[in-house]
Amino acid sequence: MKLKRVIFGMVGTTLDTGRGPERWERWRPTVSLCQHEDFAVDRLELLYPRQGISLAKQIVADIATISPETEVRLHHVDPRDPWDFEDVYTALHDFASAYEFDEDEEEYLVHITTGTHVAQICLFLLTETRRFPAKLIQSSPKFRTNDPTGDYRIIDLDLSKYDSIAARFQKEFSDNVAGLKSGIETRNGAFNRLIEEVEHVAAHSVDPILLTGPTGAGKSRLARRIYELKKHRRQMEGPFVEVNCATLRGDGAMSTLFGHKKGAFTGAAADRAGLLRSAEGGILFLDEIGELGLDEQAMLLRAVEEKRFLPLGSDEEVTSSFQLIAGTNRDLRARVEAGEFRDDLLARINLWTFCLPALKDRREDIEPNLEFELEQVAKRTGRTVGFNTEAKDAYVRFAMSESATWDGNFRDLSASISRMATLTQTGRITEEVVRAEVARLGISWGRGPRAVSADLCAEVMGSERAAELDRFDRVQLADVLAVCARSKSVSDAGRELFAVSRARKSSVNDADRLRKYLARFGLTWEMISK
Amino acid sequence: MTKPASIQNAKIEIDGAQGEGGGQVLRSSLALSMATGRPFRMHKIRAGRERPGLMRQHLTCVQAAASICNAKVSGDAVGSQEITFEPGDVRPGQYHFPIGTAGSTTMVLQAILPSLLIAKAPSTITVEGGTHNGMAPPFEFFERALLPLLLRAGAVVRARLERHGFYPAGGGRIIVEVDPPRDIQTIEILDRGNRVSASARALLSRVPGSVGERELAVLQRRLGIEPHECSIRGVENSVGPGNALLLHLEYEHITEVFSSIGERAKTSEAVAEELATEARDYIAHKQPIGPHLADQLMVPLALLAGGTYATGPLTQHARTNIEVIQTFGGRVDVEGEHTVKVHPLSIQR
């Protein structure tokens, strides 16, 4: 008994279009599926979004002409947002659940060539998980021929040779879920809108983009995502070049950015291309652009406007075409008024300005990002770590509360998760670990922005030496350092640290005791108090 | 005289890879099986091809044939390399066959028409699909070259083209009316006589007029066709774009039709050159029947009263047809280099 062949597919709102007779000369995936001499389709279940109804009807009519043996059934499937994974997945999942599959009589194929890439990936996943008991069919135009019918390929995901494809789709899925949100899921409407705008601008403009927002809000990550998006769309072939302007000083700044000729200054032993030229055809991300010196600003303006500039010590201009993304956590207008930033440069880079909100202004995004951060840890360390339910509740409760100021924004969150993941041994983050972490965070924010970032031990000792500490010591030292950091003097710190024994009068010289403790780690009060 | 049932019902074995090894073996076998009532089994269908087995256009032929004679069929699936076909009685009447993939309407007729030619009641067959395909006779060949000869042999068939269908959109429609045969007779076409007229026509559907002009210019240059014998016809009602170049050569005793089909990215000159080359060969060998007519005539003549005709060198298609006809108990003699003699097949039904 020959099984009936049934194909599920989405209307391709771009690829399947065409009204005039010339449409027959083009490869249209859905129509072409039914045009193969060696491949008969008994039924096509065609899914269309509301605005695609007339196109869907056109496809039905065309298939009736070139494949009269094919029955086409139309299904209105309309995710609220066709670019949102959850919406699309839910809509397709509901469709598959409601569909009455009859595997004794029919064989099924899922066509993954049409629809948004979001829909394609969701169809893939639903097929892989057997929500559609089907094989995949992928169609493609036939290159170097004039035959509009194209080619097709059937992929049986149960065959292990397709494991790599499965892996690729899975990755694409996670990449896309993360999307431009720099791997950050978001429930914050304003942030979502911002990201959509950025995506739109990134796709359509080569003008400079200015990203503002506090330290750690994700400017650097967003810049990189814009680059990846453009590269993925083949709008860009050059590299992503990133530099923090706060690290550029003096002659070095000029030469780092614009390059130099051999002998331009002492130590210029060879020609240097400079970052602007390295970014040719790509994106130059200048973080903390407010820190750039006035001379560099002038040169940069010319480079942005005219795509040409003069390397240090050279009398010949060079050219470089790149897209500039600038980041700043400063109010550049105030810098202009203070005479520290050129207003013409600000005007030039201020065309597209996006302000990334501080984490405390989008607290609802903290919870969804916990998983993401844990995955990052897992990727880095190869160790899977998760919260137990109570611990997660406790952490989220704290994270959402007003007392969590998240001064370092995502950098804080990232460091915090990383610390807890490091400190847990079983792979489960417990309430106890969370309690200690909450205390640590409170302390770091209590002192102000400087101590905001990572593990205090690493900050003071360097991460390599800190890594050599036993957990036992590390926790203790971190707490000691935190107290030291907010204390005015070694005696103040000692008083706080040894308050209990002091009350029992069992210790007389707290400061000395603290110095000795620090010395065990090669630390002095002077080192940590600066 | 009726053959013993055992022989009558024994399936004829046909090697689907013999001769030209494509759809022709199948179409001729279907036509002969329907007409003679002899079942057949065909194996190695299109063996050795890049995509072996039945393609959709072949399957359409099988299904159309089966529906006309109520046949029992097995293996009728795309890609199948073996089928069996056990015909019942041919039932003349009204039929409608839509063909997918802009498949050739005239090829389907090749399979189903012969048995209806000799039926005792009239039929009307509507076939939808491609009417002007590359690799298949166009409607004009069918109507103007083949049908007049069949009429001489006693088969009464009228055909009209309702809508043109070009690859890949298809959507063409032809309607064929068949009356029971009258005055069946053996025909003899050994001489074409003098040329009476020539007419070249470029059919254009949503294709620039210059395409037709360039094609016709080539025919004028290569074949000496006069400008007044050339015409361009715009086709208004076809579903998709297309272009066909046709040449009718009318002689005292025969009309031949040559054709070439335009394709994307094939120059108009190349399209016309193909036709010109074929037509020159025909004109040069001075025989009345061209290569396509030579093989298309064979099965109908075998089912009517036979005939003798002179043609050019036999094509692979024609040789394949001879083998298939002989497999079904018929006989075709090739006399000398140019003469084909088709003997009537005895039909017990």
mmCIF file of N, CA and C in Angstrom, chain A residues 10 56 83 116 155 189 204 262 265 281 283 291 323 347 369-370 384 400 406 438 449 482 511:
data_model
loop_
_atom_site.group_PDB
_atom_site.id
_atom_site.type_symbol
_atom_site.label_atom_id
_atom_site.label_comp_id
_atom_site.label_asym_id
_atom_site.label_seq_id
_atom_site.Cartn_x
_atom_site.Cartn_y
_atom_site.Cartn_z
ATOM 1 N N MET A 10 4.927 26.648 5.070
ATOM 2 C CA MET A 10 4.429 28.004 5.260
ATOM 3 C C MET A 10 4.417 28.712 3.911
ATOM 4 N N ALA A 56 -1.695 33.155 -0.675
ATOM 5 C CA ALA A 56 -1.997 31.736 -0.489
ATOM 6 C C ALA A 56 -2.965 31.248 -1.570
ATOM 7 N N TRP A 83 8.366 37.218 14.320
ATOM 8 C CA TRP A 83 9.808 37.180 14.585
ATOM 9 C C TRP A 83 10.076 36.773 16.022
ATOM 10 N N THR A 116 9.488 32.818 7.898
ATOM 11 C CA THR A 116 10.614 33.536 8.498
ATOM 12 C C THR A 116 11.606 32.509 9.023
ATOM 13 N N ILE A 155 15.252 15.164 4.293
ATOM 14 C CA ILE A 155 16.159 14.956 5.417
ATOM 15 C C ILE A 155 15.423 14.196 6.505
ATOM 16 N N GLY A 189 9.492 45.846 27.918
ATOM 17 C CA GLY A 189 8.948 46.320 26.649
ATOM 18 C C GLY A 189 9.799 47.401 26.031
ATOM 19 N N HIS A 204 19.894 48.943 7.967
ATOM 20 C CA HIS A 204 19.660 49.881 6.882
ATOM 21 C C HIS A 204 20.634 51.050 6.824
ATOM 22 N N LYS A 262 56.980 54.331 10.149
ATOM 23 C CA LYS A 262 58.216 53.955 10.823
ATOM 24 C C LYS A 262 59.025 55.218 11.120
ATOM 25 N N PHE A 265 58.106 58.500 15.691
ATOM 26 C CA PHE A 265 58.506 58.934 17.031
ATOM 27 C C PHE A 265 59.406 57.859 17.589
ATOM 28 N N GLY A 281 36.107 48.200 6.161
ATOM 29 C CA GLY A 281 35.018 47.315 5.726
ATOM 30 C C GLY A 281 34.234 46.713 6.870
ATOM 31 N N ILE A 283 33.363 47.211 11.455
ATOM 32 C CA ILE A 283 32.858 48.137 12.464
ATOM 33 C C ILE A 283 33.984 48.496 13.418
ATOM 34 N N GLU A 291 36.312 59.891 26.528
ATOM 35 C CA GLU A 291 37.661 59.964 27.087
ATOM 36 C C GLU A 291 38.706 60.290 26.031
ATOM 37 N N GLN A 323 32.162 51.419 9.688
ATOM 38 C CA GLN A 323 31.037 52.004 10.408
ATOM 39 C C GLN A 323 31.480 52.230 11.841
ATOM 40 N N ALA A 347 27.818 65.992 16.975
ATOM 41 C CA ALA A 347 26.734 66.099 16.008
ATOM 42 C C ALA A 347 26.819 64.947 14.987
ATOM 43 N N ASN A 369 17.490 36.148 32.682
ATOM 44 C CA ASN A 369 18.911 36.126 32.360
ATOM 45 C C ASN A 369 19.735 35.221 33.248
ATOM 46 N N LEU A 370 19.117 34.754 34.343
ATOM 47 C CA LEU A 370 19.867 33.851 35.208
ATOM 48 C C LEU A 370 20.297 32.617 34.426
ATOM 49 N N THR A 384 27.948 22.126 34.432
ATOM 50 C CA THR A 384 26.573 22.614 34.459
ATOM 51 C C THR A 384 26.171 22.944 35.884
ATOM 52 N N MET A 400 15.351 41.710 42.703
ATOM 53 C CA MET A 400 14.268 42.596 42.296
ATOM 54 C C MET A 400 14.040 43.718 43.311
ATOM 55 N N TRP A 406 22.401 47.254 41.666
ATOM 56 C CA TRP A 406 23.022 46.808 40.413
ATOM 57 C C TRP A 406 23.840 47.925 39.778
ATOM 58 N N VAL A 438 24.421 37.469 48.432
ATOM 59 C CA VAL A 438 23.634 38.684 48.657
ATOM 60 C C VAL A 438 24.408 39.626 49.567
ATOM 61 N N PRO A 449 30.696 52.691 43.392
ATOM 62 C CA PRO A 449 30.886 52.086 42.091
ATOM 63 C C PRO A 449 32.239 51.407 41.905
ATOM 64 N N ALA A 482 36.243 43.296 51.768
ATOM 65 C CA ALA A 482 35.082 44.168 51.620
ATOM 66 C C ALA A 482 35.008 45.151 52.793
ATOM 67 N N ALA A 511 44.117 45.889 64.736
ATOM 68 C CA ALA A 511 44.812 46.320 63.529
ATOM 69 C C ALA A 511 45.972 45.378 63.221
#
